[in-house]
Amino acid sequence: MTSRADAHEIVTVADALGDVLHDRRALAELRALALEIFGAGDRAPGWLLRKLQREGVDPQRSSLLRERATGRALGYMLISPSRLADNMSYGSGMGLTPSARGRGLGRRLVLATAARLRGAGFTRLELPAEDRLRPFYGSLGFRAGACHETWLTYPRAPKPGRELSSWLRAPAEPWTPDDDDGTRRVELAGWREDTWIHTPPPRTSIRLAAAVAHLSREGRALLIHRVLLPQPVEHHLRPTLLALREHGALGTPILLYGVKPVSFITHELQSTGWIVAQRSHLMTLTLDDHERHPP
């Protein structure tokens, strides 16, 4: 008789499905699983492939949970190795189908993925977690770090020359642009440089007076990966937030990632028509001492 513990197995996404980045059948199977886990929502065609590309997901490092007897997929944990930091990895999504929840399988999935990463020489795993999931990851040895927020707004009437078709043709700049005038900028909000490197077109960088913003088009939405402001930040913050709302077509969601909840920044965001869409904490697992945290 197969024990309950042996009724499920955790394998790599590559072993279970194949090359989800290049094989349409494999991608379709992963997409079907993602929709079962998270729901259909308002997703544009091609959304999953762009996510995998943008976040640099590695099918060989990512895990899939399935029933051993039937092979039915019940969940996954996507992993993105860093291109910029040695032995660093990021969690790019984890979830279980409704029927698999509440049975300790999520815990097994995370621990098995962490063990595989540790065996491959990775020393750290980072992922964002909403408040409700902090206790879950904390029980697995993750430590909570800084809080980051995603803010949402919709465009005001775009000014002539700032329609999507015009500014999306502009070239993307490096994560930290070089300037001949020696302007020093500080980060107002930012996701990960790794993600900017991986993001496929259409993406662009725009200059808003002395500010710089990196953006990409994801389905109907515009994602702002990073905003850099010259000092003093207080003088440039409000004009920049208003200017960002002049890009895109009416009704297009604009998402600003990686905002630190600082009082004067929060006040200006609220007063210029932005709202909090998501709040999460950076959770970090040190893999080389993970064995101190028993399952």
XYZ file of C-alpha atoms in Angstrom:
295
model
C 0.000 0.000 0.000
C 1.292 3.481 -0.868
C 1.552 5.736 2.174
C 0.029 9.188 2.154
C 3.529 10.688 2.106
C 4.391 8.626 -0.976
C 1.186 9.470 -2.835
C 2.766 12.626 -4.245
C 6.079 13.461 -5.815
C 7.939 16.688 -6.531
C 9.933 16.887 -9.755
C 11.343 19.683 -11.845
C 9.013 21.492 -14.215
C 11.375 20.518 -17.031
C 11.137 16.816 -16.164
C 7.369 16.936 -15.733
C 6.341 19.093 -18.689
C 9.369 19.769 -20.866
C 10.750 23.094 -22.062
C 7.938 25.494 -21.166
C 9.889 28.411 -22.651
C 10.027 26.957 -26.165
C 7.547 24.057 -26.402
C 3.932 25.124 -26.966
C 2.466 21.944 -25.538
C 4.523 22.214 -22.359
C 3.611 25.888 -21.975
C -0.080 25.098 -22.471
C 0.040 22.493 -19.686
C 1.707 24.924 -17.294
C -0.789 27.636 -18.244
C -3.725 25.304 -17.550
C -2.267 24.527 -14.120
C -1.708 28.227 -13.373
C -5.313 29.041 -14.272
C -6.565 26.218 -12.032
C -4.495 27.607 -9.164
C -5.029 31.340 -9.540
C -8.150 31.647 -11.699
C -8.593 33.054 -15.182
C -8.754 36.730 -14.268
C -8.297 39.356 -16.974
C -5.239 37.908 -18.679
C -3.971 38.916 -22.103
C -2.858 36.298 -24.659
C 0.727 35.251 -24.078
C 0.770 36.444 -20.469
C 2.437 33.352 -19.011
C 5.288 33.157 -21.510
C 6.052 36.848 -20.963
C 6.073 36.281 -17.198
C 8.474 33.359 -17.539
C 10.744 35.409 -19.795
C 10.506 38.630 -17.795
C 11.338 36.950 -14.497
C 13.984 34.624 -15.931
C 12.265 31.440 -14.751
C 14.385 28.298 -15.090
C 12.318 25.112 -15.651
C 15.253 22.999 -14.381
C 15.224 24.822 -11.023
C 11.437 25.108 -10.731
C 9.335 22.406 -9.077
C 6.052 20.705 -9.894
C 3.949 18.720 -7.410
C 1.935 15.833 -8.842
C 0.068 12.706 -7.867
C 2.388 9.755 -8.172
C -0.238 7.311 -9.445
C -1.969 9.505 -12.022
C 0.634 12.157 -12.821
C -1.959 14.867 -12.237
C -0.288 18.208 -11.503
C -1.348 19.844 -8.233
C 0.980 22.818 -7.882
C 4.267 24.438 -8.731
C 7.020 26.700 -7.438
C 8.785 28.770 -10.087
C 12.430 29.716 -9.553
C 14.518 32.416 -11.217
C 18.293 32.209 -10.727
C 19.930 35.612 -10.548
C 22.099 36.705 -13.446
C 23.786 39.364 -11.327
C 24.445 37.768 -7.930
C 26.270 34.469 -7.543
C 24.299 31.681 -5.853
C 21.183 33.860 -5.533
C 17.685 32.686 -6.562
C 14.216 34.215 -6.557
C 10.784 32.714 -6.131
C 8.565 33.754 -9.035
C 5.285 32.168 -8.005
C 4.048 29.284 -5.882
C 0.587 27.820 -5.603
C -1.569 24.715 -5.247
C -4.829 23.685 -6.857
C -7.866 24.012 -4.543
C -8.038 20.239 -3.949
C -4.403 20.135 -2.763
C -4.631 22.900 -0.177
C -4.690 22.390 3.566
C -2.812 19.066 3.429
C 0.762 20.182 4.076
C 1.684 19.848 0.412
C 2.688 23.477 0.030
C 5.186 23.037 2.834
C 6.629 19.958 1.138
C 6.837 21.797 -2.173
C 8.812 24.729 -0.760
C 11.148 22.534 1.291
C 11.868 20.229 -1.641
C 12.586 23.189 -3.906
C 14.886 24.739 -1.312
C 16.741 21.438 -0.889
C 17.254 21.149 -4.643
C 18.571 24.711 -4.827
C 20.909 24.108 -1.906
C 22.223 20.963 -3.589
C 22.898 22.970 -6.755
C 25.049 25.453 -4.830
C 22.561 28.277 -4.258
C 22.911 29.973 -0.889
C 19.868 32.254 -0.793
C 16.247 32.236 -1.902
C 14.139 35.404 -1.877
C 10.459 35.829 -2.639
C 7.665 38.337 -1.988
C 4.866 37.316 0.364
C 1.642 39.038 1.262
C 0.899 39.519 4.958
C -1.347 36.462 5.142
C 1.516 34.214 3.936
C 4.258 35.562 6.199
C 3.558 33.003 8.986
C 3.681 30.153 6.456
C 7.077 31.150 5.084
C 8.321 32.087 8.546
C 7.616 28.548 9.752
C 9.918 27.286 6.983
C 12.848 29.429 8.060
C 12.291 32.494 5.895
C 13.031 35.857 7.506
C 10.800 38.838 6.781
C 12.493 41.904 5.357
C 11.405 45.226 3.930
C 7.835 45.919 2.921
C 7.197 46.858 -0.708
C 4.004 48.104 -2.290
C 2.590 48.069 -5.802
C 0.560 51.170 -6.672
C -2.087 51.422 -9.380
C -3.439 54.306 -11.398
C -5.103 54.989 -14.751
C -3.951 57.552 -17.300
C -5.244 61.048 -17.591
C -5.848 62.137 -21.182
C -2.465 61.571 -22.880
C -0.727 64.630 -24.283
C -0.012 64.672 -28.036
C 3.082 62.623 -28.810
C 2.789 60.522 -25.658
C 0.492 57.839 -27.052
C 1.627 54.234 -26.635
C 2.510 53.858 -30.291
C 4.959 56.746 -30.121
C 6.915 56.287 -26.926
C 7.099 52.463 -26.967
C 9.430 52.793 -29.954
C 12.025 54.587 -27.831
C 15.032 52.421 -26.836
C 15.339 51.032 -23.330
C 18.150 52.415 -21.201
C 20.342 50.545 -18.693
C 18.969 50.000 -15.214
C 21.130 52.895 -13.994
C 21.507 55.296 -16.935
C 24.745 57.151 -17.537
C 24.487 60.935 -17.797
C 27.132 63.295 -19.065
C 25.894 66.105 -16.829
C 26.676 64.133 -13.663
C 23.071 64.135 -12.397
C 22.750 61.946 -9.322
C 19.437 60.177 -8.966
C 17.884 58.141 -6.181
C 15.392 55.304 -6.543
C 11.784 56.174 -5.837
C 10.586 52.664 -6.693
C 12.171 49.618 -8.221
C 11.676 45.930 -8.870
C 14.793 43.905 -9.810
C 17.520 44.659 -12.309
C 17.456 40.951 -13.214
C 13.853 41.338 -14.328
C 14.582 44.422 -16.434
C 17.378 42.542 -18.210
C 15.056 39.624 -19.041
C 11.990 41.667 -20.048
C 11.297 41.228 -23.794
C 9.960 44.031 -26.039
C 7.913 46.121 -25.929
C 9.800 47.959 -23.212
C 11.244 51.441 -23.035
C 12.770 54.129 -20.848
C 11.342 57.616 -20.695
C 12.748 60.919 -19.468
C 10.439 63.094 -17.420
C 12.461 66.283 -17.035
C 15.393 65.025 -14.908
C 13.623 61.816 -13.837
C 13.980 58.433 -15.583
C 11.399 55.622 -15.689
C 11.684 52.084 -17.090
C 8.414 50.631 -18.406
C 7.109 47.612 -20.280
C 3.774 46.688 -21.809
C 2.197 43.567 -20.297
C -1.167 42.803 -21.855
C -3.400 45.790 -21.166
C -1.203 47.095 -18.364
C 1.922 49.219 -18.221
C 4.477 48.047 -15.662
C 6.851 50.628 -14.243
C 9.950 48.678 -13.242
C 11.923 51.576 -11.790
C 11.727 55.341 -11.250
C 14.823 57.428 -10.545
C 14.529 61.000 -9.279
C 17.147 63.707 -8.897
C 17.653 65.299 -5.522
C 15.968 66.851 -3.696
C 13.351 64.159 -4.250
C 10.582 66.270 -2.696
C 10.825 68.823 -5.517
C 10.514 66.264 -8.334
C 8.168 63.646 -6.869
C 4.758 65.158 -7.580
C 5.496 66.338 -11.172
C 6.906 62.894 -11.996
C 3.896 61.000 -10.626
C 1.542 63.231 -12.607
C 3.635 62.903 -15.765
C 3.561 59.096 -15.541
C -0.228 59.249 -15.739
C -0.002 60.937 -19.133
C 1.400 57.804 -20.783
C -0.850 55.118 -22.151
C -4.386 55.010 -23.478
C -7.393 55.850 -21.356
C -8.418 52.814 -19.315
C -4.923 51.301 -19.338
C -3.839 50.202 -15.837
C -0.435 51.574 -14.794
C 1.389 49.642 -12.079
C 4.326 51.069 -10.134
C 6.391 48.282 -8.530
C 8.647 48.261 -5.496
C 7.498 51.357 -3.604
C 8.782 51.624 -0.052
C 6.036 52.864 2.317
C 7.568 56.227 3.240
C 5.086 58.811 4.550
C 5.761 61.706 2.157
C 5.896 59.358 -0.857
C 2.636 57.692 0.161
C 0.983 61.094 0.583
C 2.035 62.271 -2.877
C 0.931 59.018 -4.517
C -2.503 59.287 -2.934
C -2.888 62.945 -3.800
C -1.993 62.365 -7.469
C -4.509 59.577 -8.081
C -2.665 56.363 -7.202
C -3.955 53.576 -4.927
C -2.255 50.591 -3.272
C -2.857 47.447 -5.321
C -0.671 45.020 -3.358
C 1.560 44.975 -0.307
C 4.203 42.321 0.316
C 7.297 41.617 2.377
C 10.580 40.338 1.026
C 11.115 36.892 2.567
C 14.642 35.469 2.590
C 15.784 31.901 3.209
C 19.488 31.318 3.803
C 19.933 27.941 2.180
C 23.276 26.989 3.676
C 21.798 27.042 7.188
C 18.319 25.835 6.213
C 18.806 22.562 8.067
C 18.539 24.520 11.332
C 14.862 24.971 10.508
C 13.297 21.489 10.573
C 10.111 20.872 8.585
